CSV table of C-alpha atoms in Angstrom, one decimal:
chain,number,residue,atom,x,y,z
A,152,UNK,CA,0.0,0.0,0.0
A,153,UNK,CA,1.5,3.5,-0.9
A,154,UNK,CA,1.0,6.4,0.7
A,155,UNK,CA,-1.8,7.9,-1.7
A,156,UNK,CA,-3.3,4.1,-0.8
A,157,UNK,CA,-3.1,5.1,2.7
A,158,UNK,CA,-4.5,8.8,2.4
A,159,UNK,CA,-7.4,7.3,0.3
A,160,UNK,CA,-7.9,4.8,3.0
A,161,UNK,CA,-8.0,7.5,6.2
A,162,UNK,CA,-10.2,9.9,4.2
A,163,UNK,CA,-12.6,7.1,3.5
A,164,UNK,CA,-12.8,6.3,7.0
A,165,UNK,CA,-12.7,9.6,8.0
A,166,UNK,CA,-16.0,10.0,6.1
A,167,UNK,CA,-18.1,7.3,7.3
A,168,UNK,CA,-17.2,7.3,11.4
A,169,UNK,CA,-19.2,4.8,13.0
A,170,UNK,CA,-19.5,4.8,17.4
A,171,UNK,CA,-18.6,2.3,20.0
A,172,UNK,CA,-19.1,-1.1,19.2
A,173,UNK,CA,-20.5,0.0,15.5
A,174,UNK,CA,-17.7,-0.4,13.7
A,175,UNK,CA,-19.6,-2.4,11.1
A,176,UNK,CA,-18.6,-0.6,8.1
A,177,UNK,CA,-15.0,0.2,9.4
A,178,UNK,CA,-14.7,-3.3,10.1
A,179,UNK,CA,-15.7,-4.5,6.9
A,180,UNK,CA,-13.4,-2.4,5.0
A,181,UNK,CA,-10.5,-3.6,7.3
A,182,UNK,CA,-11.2,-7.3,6.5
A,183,UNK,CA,-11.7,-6.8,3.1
A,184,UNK,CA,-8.4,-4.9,2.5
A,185,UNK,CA,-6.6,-7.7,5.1
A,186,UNK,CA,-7.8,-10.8,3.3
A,187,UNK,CA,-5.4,-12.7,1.5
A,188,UNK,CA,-2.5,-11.1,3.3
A,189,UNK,CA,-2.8,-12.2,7.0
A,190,UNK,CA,-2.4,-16.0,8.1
A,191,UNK,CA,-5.7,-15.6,10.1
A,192,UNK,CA,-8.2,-13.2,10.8
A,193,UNK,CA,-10.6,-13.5,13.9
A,194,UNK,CA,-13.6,-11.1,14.0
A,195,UNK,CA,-17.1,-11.3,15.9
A,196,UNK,CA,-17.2,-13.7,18.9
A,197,UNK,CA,-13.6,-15.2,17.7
A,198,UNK,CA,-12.1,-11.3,19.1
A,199,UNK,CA,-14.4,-10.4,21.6
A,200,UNK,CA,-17.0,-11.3,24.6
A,201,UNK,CA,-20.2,-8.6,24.0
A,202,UNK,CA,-21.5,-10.0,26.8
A,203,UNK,CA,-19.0,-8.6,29.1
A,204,UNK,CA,-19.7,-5.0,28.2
A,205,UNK,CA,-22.0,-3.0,30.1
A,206,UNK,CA,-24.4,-1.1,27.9
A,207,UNK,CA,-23.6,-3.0,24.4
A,208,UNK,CA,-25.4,-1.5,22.0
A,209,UNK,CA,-29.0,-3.2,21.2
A,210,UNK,CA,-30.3,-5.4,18.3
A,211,UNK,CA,-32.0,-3.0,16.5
A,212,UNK,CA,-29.5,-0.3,16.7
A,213,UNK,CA,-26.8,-3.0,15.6
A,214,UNK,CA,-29.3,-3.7,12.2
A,215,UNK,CA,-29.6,0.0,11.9
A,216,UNK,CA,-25.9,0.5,11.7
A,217,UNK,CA,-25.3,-2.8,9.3
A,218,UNK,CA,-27.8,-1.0,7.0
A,219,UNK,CA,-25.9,2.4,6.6
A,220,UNK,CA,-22.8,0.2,6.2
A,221,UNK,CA,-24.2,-1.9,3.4
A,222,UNK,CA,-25.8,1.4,2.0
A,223,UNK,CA,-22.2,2.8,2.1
A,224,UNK,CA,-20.7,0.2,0.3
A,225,UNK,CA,-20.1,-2.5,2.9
A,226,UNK,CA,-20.5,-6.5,2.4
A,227,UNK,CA,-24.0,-8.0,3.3
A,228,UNK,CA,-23.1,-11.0,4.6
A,229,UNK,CA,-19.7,-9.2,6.7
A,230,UNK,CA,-22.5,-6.7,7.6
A,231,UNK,CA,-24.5,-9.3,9.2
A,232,UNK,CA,-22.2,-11.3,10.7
A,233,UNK,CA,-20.5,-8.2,12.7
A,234,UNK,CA,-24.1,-6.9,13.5
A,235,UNK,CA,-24.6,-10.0,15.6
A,236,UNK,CA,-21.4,-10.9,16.9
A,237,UNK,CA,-18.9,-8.0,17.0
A,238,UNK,CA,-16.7,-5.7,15.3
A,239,UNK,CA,-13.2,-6.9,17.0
A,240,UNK,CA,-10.6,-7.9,14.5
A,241,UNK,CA,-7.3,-9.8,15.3
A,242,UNK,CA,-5.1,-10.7,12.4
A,243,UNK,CA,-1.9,-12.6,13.0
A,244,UNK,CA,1.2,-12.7,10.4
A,245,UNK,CA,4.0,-15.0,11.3
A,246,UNK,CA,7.6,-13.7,10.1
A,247,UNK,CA,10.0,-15.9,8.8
A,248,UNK,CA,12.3,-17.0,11.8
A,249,UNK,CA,11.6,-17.3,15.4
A,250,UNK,CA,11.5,-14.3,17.7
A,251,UNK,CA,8.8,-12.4,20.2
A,252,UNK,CA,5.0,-12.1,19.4
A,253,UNK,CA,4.3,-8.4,19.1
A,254,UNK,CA,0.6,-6.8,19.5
A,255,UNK,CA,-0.1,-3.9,17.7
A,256,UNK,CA,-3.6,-2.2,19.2
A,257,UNK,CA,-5.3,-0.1,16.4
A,258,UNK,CA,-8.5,1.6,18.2
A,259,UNK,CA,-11.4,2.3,15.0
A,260,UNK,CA,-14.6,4.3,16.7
A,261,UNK,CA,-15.6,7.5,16.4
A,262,UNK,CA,-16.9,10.5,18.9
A,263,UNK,CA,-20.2,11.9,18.9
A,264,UNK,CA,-19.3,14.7,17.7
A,265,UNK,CA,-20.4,17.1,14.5
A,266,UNK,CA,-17.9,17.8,12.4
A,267,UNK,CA,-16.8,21.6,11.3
A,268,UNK,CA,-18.2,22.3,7.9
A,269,UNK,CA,-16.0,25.6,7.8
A,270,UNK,CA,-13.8,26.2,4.7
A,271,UNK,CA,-10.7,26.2,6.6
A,272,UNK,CA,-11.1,22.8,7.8
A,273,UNK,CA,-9.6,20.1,5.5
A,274,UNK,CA,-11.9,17.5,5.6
A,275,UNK,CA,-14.5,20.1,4.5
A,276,UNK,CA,-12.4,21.7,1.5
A,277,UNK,CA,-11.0,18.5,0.4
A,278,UNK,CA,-14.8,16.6,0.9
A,279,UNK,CA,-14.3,13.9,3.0
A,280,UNK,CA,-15.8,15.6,6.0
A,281,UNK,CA,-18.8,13.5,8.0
A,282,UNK,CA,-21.9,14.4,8.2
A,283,UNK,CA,-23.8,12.6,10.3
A,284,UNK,CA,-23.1,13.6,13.6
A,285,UNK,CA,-20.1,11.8,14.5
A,286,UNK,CA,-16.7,12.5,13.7
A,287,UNK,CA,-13.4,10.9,13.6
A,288,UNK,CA,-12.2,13.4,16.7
A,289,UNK,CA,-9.6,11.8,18.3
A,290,UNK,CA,-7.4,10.2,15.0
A,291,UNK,CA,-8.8,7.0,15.1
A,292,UNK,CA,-9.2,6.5,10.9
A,293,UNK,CA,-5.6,7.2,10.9
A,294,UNK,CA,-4.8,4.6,12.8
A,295,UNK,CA,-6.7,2.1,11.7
A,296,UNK,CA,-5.6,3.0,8.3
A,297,UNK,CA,-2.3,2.7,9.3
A,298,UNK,CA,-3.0,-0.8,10.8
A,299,UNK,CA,-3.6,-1.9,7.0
A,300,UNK,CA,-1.0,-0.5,5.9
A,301,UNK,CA,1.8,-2.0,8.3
A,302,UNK,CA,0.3,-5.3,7.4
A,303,UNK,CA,0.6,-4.5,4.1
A,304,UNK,CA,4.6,-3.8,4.4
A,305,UNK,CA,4.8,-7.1,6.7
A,306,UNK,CA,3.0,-9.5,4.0
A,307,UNK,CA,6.7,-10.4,3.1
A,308,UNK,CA,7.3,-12.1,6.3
A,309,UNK,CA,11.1,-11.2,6.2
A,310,UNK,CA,10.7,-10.0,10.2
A,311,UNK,CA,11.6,-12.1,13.5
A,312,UNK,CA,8.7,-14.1,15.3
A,313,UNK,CA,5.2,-13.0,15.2
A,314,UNK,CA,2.7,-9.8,14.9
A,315,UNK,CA,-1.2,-9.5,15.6
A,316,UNK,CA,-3.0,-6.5,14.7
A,317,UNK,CA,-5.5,-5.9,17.0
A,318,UNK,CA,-8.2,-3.4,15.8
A,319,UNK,CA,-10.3,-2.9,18.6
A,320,UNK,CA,-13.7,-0.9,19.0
A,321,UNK,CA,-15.3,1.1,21.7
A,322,UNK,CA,-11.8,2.7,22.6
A,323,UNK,CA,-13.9,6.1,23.7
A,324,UNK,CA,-15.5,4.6,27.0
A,325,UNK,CA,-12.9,2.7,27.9
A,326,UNK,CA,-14.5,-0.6,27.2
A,327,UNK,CA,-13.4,-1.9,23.7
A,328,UNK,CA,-10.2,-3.9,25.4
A,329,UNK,CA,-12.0,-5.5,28.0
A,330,UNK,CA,-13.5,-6.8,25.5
A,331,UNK,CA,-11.1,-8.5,23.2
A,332,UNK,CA,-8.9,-9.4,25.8
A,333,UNK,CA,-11.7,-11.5,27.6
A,334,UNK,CA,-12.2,-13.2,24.3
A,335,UNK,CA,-8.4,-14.2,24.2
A,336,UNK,CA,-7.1,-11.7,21.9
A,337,UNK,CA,-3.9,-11.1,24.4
A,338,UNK,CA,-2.8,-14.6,24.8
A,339,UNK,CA,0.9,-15.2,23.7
A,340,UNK,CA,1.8,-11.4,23.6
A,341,UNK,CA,5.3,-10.4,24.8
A,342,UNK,CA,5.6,-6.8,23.5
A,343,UNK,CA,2.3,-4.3,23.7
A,344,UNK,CA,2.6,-1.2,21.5
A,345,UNK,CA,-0.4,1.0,21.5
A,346,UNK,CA,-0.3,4.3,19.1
A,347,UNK,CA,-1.7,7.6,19.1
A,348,UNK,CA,-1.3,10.3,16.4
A,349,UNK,CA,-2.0,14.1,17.0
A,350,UNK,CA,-1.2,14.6,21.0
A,351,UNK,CA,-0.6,18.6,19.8
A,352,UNK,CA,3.1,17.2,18.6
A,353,UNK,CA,4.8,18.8,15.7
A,354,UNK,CA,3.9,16.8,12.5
A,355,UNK,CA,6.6,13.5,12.6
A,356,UNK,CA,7.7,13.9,16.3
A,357,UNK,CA,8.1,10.2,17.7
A,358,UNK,CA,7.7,9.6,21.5
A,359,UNK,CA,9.1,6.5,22.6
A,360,UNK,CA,6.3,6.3,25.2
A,361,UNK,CA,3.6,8.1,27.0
A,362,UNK,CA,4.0,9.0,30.4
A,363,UNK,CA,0.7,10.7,32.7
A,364,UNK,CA,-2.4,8.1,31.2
A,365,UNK,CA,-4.9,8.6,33.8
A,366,UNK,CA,-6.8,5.7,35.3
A,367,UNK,CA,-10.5,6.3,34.4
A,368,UNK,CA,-14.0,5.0,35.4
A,369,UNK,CA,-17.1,5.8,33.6
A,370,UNK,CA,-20.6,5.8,35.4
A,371,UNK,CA,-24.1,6.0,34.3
A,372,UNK,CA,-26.6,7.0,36.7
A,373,UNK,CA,-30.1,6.3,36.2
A,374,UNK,CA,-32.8,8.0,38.7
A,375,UNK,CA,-36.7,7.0,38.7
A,376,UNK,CA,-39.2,9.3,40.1
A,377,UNK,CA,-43.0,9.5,40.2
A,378,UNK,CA,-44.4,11.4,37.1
A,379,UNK,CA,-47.2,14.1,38.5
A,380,UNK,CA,-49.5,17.4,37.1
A,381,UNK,CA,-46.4,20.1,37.7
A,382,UNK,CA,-49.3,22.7,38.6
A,383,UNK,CA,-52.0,20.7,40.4
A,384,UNK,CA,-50.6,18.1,41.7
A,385,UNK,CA,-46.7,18.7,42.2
A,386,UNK,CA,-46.4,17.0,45.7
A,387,UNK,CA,-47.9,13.7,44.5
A,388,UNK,CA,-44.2,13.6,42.2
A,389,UNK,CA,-41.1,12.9,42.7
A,390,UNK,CA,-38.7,14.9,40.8
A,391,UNK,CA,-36.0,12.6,38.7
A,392,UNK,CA,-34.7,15.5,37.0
A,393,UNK,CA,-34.0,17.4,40.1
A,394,UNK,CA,-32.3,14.8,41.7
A,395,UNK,CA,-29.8,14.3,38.9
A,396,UNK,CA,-29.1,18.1,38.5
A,397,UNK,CA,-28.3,18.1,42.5
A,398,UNK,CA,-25.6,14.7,42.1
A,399,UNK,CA,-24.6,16.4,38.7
A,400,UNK,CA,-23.1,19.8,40.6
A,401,UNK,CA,-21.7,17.3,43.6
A,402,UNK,CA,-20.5,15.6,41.6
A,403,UNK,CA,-18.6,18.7,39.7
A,404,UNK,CA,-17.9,19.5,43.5
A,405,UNK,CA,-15.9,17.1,44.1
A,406,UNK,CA,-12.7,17.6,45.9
A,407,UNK,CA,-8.6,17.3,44.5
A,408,UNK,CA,-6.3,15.3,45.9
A,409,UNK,CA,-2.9,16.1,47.5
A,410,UNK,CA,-0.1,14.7,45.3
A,411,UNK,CA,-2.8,14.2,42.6
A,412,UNK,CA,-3.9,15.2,38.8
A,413,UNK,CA,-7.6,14.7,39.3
A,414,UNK,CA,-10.5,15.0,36.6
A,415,UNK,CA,-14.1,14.9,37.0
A,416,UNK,CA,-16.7,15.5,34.3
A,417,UNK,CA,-21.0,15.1,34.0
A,418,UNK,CA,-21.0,14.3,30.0
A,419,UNK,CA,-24.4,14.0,29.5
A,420,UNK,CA,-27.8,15.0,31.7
A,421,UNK,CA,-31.3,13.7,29.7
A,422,UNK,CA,-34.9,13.8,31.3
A,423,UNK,CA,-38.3,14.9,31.4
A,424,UNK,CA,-41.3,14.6,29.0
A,425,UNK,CA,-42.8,18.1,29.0
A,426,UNK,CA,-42.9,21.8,30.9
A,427,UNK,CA,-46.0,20.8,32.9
A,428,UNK,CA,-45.2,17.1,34.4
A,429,UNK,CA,-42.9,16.0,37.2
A,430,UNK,CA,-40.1,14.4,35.4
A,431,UNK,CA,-40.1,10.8,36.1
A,432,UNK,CA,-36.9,9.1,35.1
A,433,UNK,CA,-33.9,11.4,34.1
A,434,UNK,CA,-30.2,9.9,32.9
A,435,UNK,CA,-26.4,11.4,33.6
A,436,UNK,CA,-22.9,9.7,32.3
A,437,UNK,CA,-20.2,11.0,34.3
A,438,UNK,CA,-16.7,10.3,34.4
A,439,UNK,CA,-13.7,10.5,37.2
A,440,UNK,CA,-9.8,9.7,36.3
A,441,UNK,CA,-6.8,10.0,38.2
A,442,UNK,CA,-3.0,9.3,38.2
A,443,UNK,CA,-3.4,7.5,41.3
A,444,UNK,CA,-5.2,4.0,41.1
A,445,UNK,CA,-6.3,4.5,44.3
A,446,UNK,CA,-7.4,7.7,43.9
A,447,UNK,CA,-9.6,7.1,41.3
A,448,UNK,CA,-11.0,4.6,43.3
A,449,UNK,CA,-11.9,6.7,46.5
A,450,UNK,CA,-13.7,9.8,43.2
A,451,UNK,CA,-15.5,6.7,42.3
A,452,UNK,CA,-17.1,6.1,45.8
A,453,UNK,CA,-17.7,9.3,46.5
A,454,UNK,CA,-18.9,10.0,43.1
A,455,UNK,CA,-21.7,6.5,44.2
A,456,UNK,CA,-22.0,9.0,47.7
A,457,UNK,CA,-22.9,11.7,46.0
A,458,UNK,CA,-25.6,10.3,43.7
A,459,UNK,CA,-27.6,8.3,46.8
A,460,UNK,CA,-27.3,11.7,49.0
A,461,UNK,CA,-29.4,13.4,45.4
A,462,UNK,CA,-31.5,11.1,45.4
A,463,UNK,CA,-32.5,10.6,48.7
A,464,UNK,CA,-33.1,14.4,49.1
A,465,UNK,CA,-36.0,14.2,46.2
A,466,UNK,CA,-37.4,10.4,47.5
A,467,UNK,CA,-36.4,8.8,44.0
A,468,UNK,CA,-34.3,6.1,43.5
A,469,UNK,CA,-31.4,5.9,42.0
A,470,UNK,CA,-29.1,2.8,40.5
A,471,UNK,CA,-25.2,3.5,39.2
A,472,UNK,CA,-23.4,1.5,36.4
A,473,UNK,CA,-20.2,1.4,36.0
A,474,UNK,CA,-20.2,1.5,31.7
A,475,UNK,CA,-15.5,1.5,31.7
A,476,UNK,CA,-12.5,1.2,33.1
A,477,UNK,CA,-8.9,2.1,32.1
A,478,UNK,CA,-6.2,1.8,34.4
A,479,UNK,CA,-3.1,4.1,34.6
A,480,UNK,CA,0.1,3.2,32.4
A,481,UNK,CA,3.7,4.0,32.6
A,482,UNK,CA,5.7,2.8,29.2
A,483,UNK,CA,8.4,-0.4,30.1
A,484,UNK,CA,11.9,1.2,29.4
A,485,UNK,CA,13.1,-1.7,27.4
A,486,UNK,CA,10.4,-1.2,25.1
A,487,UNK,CA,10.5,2.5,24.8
A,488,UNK,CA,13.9,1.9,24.2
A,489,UNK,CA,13.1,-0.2,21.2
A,490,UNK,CA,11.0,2.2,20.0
A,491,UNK,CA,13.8,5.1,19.9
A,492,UNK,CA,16.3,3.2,18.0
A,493,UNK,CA,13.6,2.2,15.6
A,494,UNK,CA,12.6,6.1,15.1
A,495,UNK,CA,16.3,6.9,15.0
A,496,UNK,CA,17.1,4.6,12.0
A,497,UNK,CA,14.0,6.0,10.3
A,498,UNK,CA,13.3,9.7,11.8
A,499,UNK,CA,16.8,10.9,12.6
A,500,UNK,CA,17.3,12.7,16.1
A,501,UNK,CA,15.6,15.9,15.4
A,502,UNK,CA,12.4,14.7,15.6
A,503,UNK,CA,12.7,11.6,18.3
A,504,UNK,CA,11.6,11.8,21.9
A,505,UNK,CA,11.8,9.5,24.6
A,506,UNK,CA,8.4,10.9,26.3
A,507,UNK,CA,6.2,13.0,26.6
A,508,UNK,CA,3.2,13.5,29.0
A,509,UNK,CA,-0.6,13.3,28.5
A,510,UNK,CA,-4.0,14.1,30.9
A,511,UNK,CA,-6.0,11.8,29.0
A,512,UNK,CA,-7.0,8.1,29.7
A,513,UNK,CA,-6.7,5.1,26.9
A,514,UNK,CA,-7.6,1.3,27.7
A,515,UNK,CA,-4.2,0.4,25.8
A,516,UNK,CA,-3.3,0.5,29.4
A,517,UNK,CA,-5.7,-2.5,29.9
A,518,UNK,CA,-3.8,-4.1,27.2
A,519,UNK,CA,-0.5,-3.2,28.8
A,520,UNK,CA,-1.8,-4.3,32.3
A,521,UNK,CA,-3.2,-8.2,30.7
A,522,UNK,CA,0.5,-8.1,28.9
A,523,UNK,CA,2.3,-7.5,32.0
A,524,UNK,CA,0.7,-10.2,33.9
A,525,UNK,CA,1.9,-12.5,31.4
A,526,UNK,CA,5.8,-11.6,31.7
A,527,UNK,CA,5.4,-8.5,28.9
A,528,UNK,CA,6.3,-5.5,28.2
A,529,UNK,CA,4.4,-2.5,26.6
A,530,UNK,CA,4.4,0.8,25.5
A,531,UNK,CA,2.1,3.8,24.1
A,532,UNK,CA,3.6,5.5,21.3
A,533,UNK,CA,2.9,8.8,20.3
A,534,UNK,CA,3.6,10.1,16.6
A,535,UNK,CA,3.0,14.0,16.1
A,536,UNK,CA,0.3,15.0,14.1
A,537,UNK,CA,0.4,18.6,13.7
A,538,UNK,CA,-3.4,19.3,15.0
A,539,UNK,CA,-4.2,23.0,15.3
A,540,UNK,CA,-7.5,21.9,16.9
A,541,UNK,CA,-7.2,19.8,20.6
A,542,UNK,CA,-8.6,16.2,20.4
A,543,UNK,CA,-12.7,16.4,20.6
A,544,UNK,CA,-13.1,19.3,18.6
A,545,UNK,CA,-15.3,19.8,15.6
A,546,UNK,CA,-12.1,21.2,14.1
A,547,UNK,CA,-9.6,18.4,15.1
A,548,UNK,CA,-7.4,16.8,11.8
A,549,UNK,CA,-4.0,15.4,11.8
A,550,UNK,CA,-1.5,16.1,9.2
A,551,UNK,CA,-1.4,12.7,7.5
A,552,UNK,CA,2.3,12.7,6.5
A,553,UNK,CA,2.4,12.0,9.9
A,554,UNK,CA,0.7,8.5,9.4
A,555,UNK,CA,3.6,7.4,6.8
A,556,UNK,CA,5.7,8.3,9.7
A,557,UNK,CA,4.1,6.1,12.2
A,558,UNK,CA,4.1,3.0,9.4
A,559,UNK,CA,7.7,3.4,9.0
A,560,UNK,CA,8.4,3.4,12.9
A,561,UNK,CA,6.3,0.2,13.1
A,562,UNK,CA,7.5,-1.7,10.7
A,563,UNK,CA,11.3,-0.6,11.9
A,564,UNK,CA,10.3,-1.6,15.3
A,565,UNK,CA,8.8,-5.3,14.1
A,566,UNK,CA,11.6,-5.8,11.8
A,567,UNK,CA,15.0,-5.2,14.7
């Protein structure tokens, strides 16, 4: 695959993004452009458990999203087939002499986000901007372009030991790894590399590894009321809506920690019927990180604390879900290591740097964590992308000679 190959292949994805765990049309293109090179490709129930993930997306949102896919050019029967059982993909190639077993995590989803249609913004002048409400925010066509692609250079087998390409969904939420792993994709992995382009890097920079990934938990808290006549009758109710907008500002309230880089955020609030009635039921998704494991887990209890203590003020009741998890990651030096000589041979110094720190939270540290365990090593590599827009924007693009960039690294690293 060349690099118009690879821009054609990002823009495509770029223009269809699909959400967590409805991948269907990403996926589809993926295995079509993998067959015939890989020595196996799992997808569906073969790359991940749905039935571990909290809030998995229903049946008839799962048909809805095959049917866009087919109508935008996907395979029927591939369609159908990761509708029902899952949009995972884990494709092994085995080089031609012994040596470690590398995993390569490629996330594919998309944010819910609407994309800029301003003039300035490339994927509007050069037409591959979305326009259905979700957006490819956070880089993840790039690298699941650049997941063909690397497969594409390693179809010649002339590499030590083996590599599995593990295109994961749901990466936004936190819940995507969980997944796969559960499902066995992580078995027989020595060496985790996860990669992230953009990080507001100069286009090209290459960090041998991430340093300050967050641990994360992601809640959804659901309150029922009693429904009632808002002018007649108010007393008979009992106010859901009020009872989340009290746990959503405690929950904004709560405190930092000593010694710790603390985040809370209330991304959604939903509820009510109407003006005149008691609202009944009422929804909020709220998040908490932390560089502290520990910490993270008291924001999560208190977060729980802060809900009941709404709820019990308005009589409702309330019931909390934790939706994700993603634990907090420090890079293996040995591995990071790896990674600089690799971007040395290709990169030269001026643009190679051993780390470089985040505030954000990815479950490539689940990977890393299920690696570890084993005896492993991993790593989150980060290749500039040259955003003038911050992750999450309706603005956000990445330069994509950056993704060439991140191809060569790879394949350097694979290859020794």
């Amino acid at each position: 695959m060349n690099e118009r190959e690879l821009v054609a292949l990002r823009r495509d994805l770029h223009a269809h993004p699909e959400p967590a765990f409805l991948e269907i049309r990403t996926a589809a293109l993926v295995l079509r452009r993998l067959a015939g090179v890989c020595d196996t490709l799992l997808t569906g129930r073969e790359a991940m458990r749905a039935d571990v993930v909290a809030d998995y997306p229903g049946r008839a949102a799962r048909e809805r999203a095959a049917a866009a896919a087919v109508a935008a050019g996907a395979d029927p029967g591939a369609a159908a087939r990761l509708a029902r059982e899952g949009t995972a993909i884990v494709a092994d190639l085995a080089g031609h002499r012994p040596g470690p077993v590398w995993g390569l995590r490629f996330d594919m989803d998309a944010l819910p986000v609407a994309e800029s249609a301003e003039p300035g913004h490339p994927p509007a002048a050069h037409g591959f901007r979305s326009a259905d409400g979700a957006m490819h925010a956070c880089a993840h066509d790039a690298h699941t372009a650049i997941g063909v692609a690397l497969a594409h250079r390693l179809a010649d087998r002339r590499f030590p030991g083996r590599v599995r390409l593990l295109f994961q969904p749901a990466e936004e939420g936190a819940r995507g790894a969980a997944a796969m792993i559960a499902a066995g994709a992580a078995e027989g992995v020595e060496r985790l590399v996860g990669l992230h382009l953009g990080n507001d890097l100069p286009t090209g920079v290459v960090v041998g590894g991430a340093l300050g990934l967050l641990a994360t938990v992601k809640l959804r808290a659901a309150f029922h009321g009693v429904a009632a006549h808002a002018g007649s009758a108010p007393h008979l109710g009992r106010d859901a809506l009020a009872a989340a907008a009290v746990a959503t500002l405690r929950l904004l309230a709560l405190p930092s920690f000593p010694g710790s880089r603390t985040r809370v955020n209330v991304g959604t609030l939903r509820a009510g019927e109407a003006a005149n009635v008691v609202p009944a039921e009422a929804e909020l998704t709220c998040e908490v990180r932390a560089d502290d494991e520990d910490v993270a887990a008291e924001l999560e209890r208190r977060a729980r604390v802060a809900v009941a203590g709404a709820a019990a003020m308005y009589e409702v009741e309330a019931e909390v879900v934790r939706t994700g998890r993603s634990c907090a990651m420090t890079p293996d030096d040995a591995l990071v290591d790896a990674v600089v000589r690799a971007a040395l041979r290709r990169c030269g110094p001026g643009r190679v740097r051993r780390h470089h720190t985040l505030s954000a939270s990815d479950d490539v540290s689940v990977w890393a964590r299920e690696v570890r365990g084993r005896g492993g090593l991993a790593t989150f590599v980060l290749v500039g992308g040259g955003n003038r827009a911050p992750h999450h924007h309706p603005r956000f693009d990445v330069d994509e000679d950056a993704m060439t960039v991140a191809v060569d690294v790879l394949e350097e690293l694979v290859r020794g």
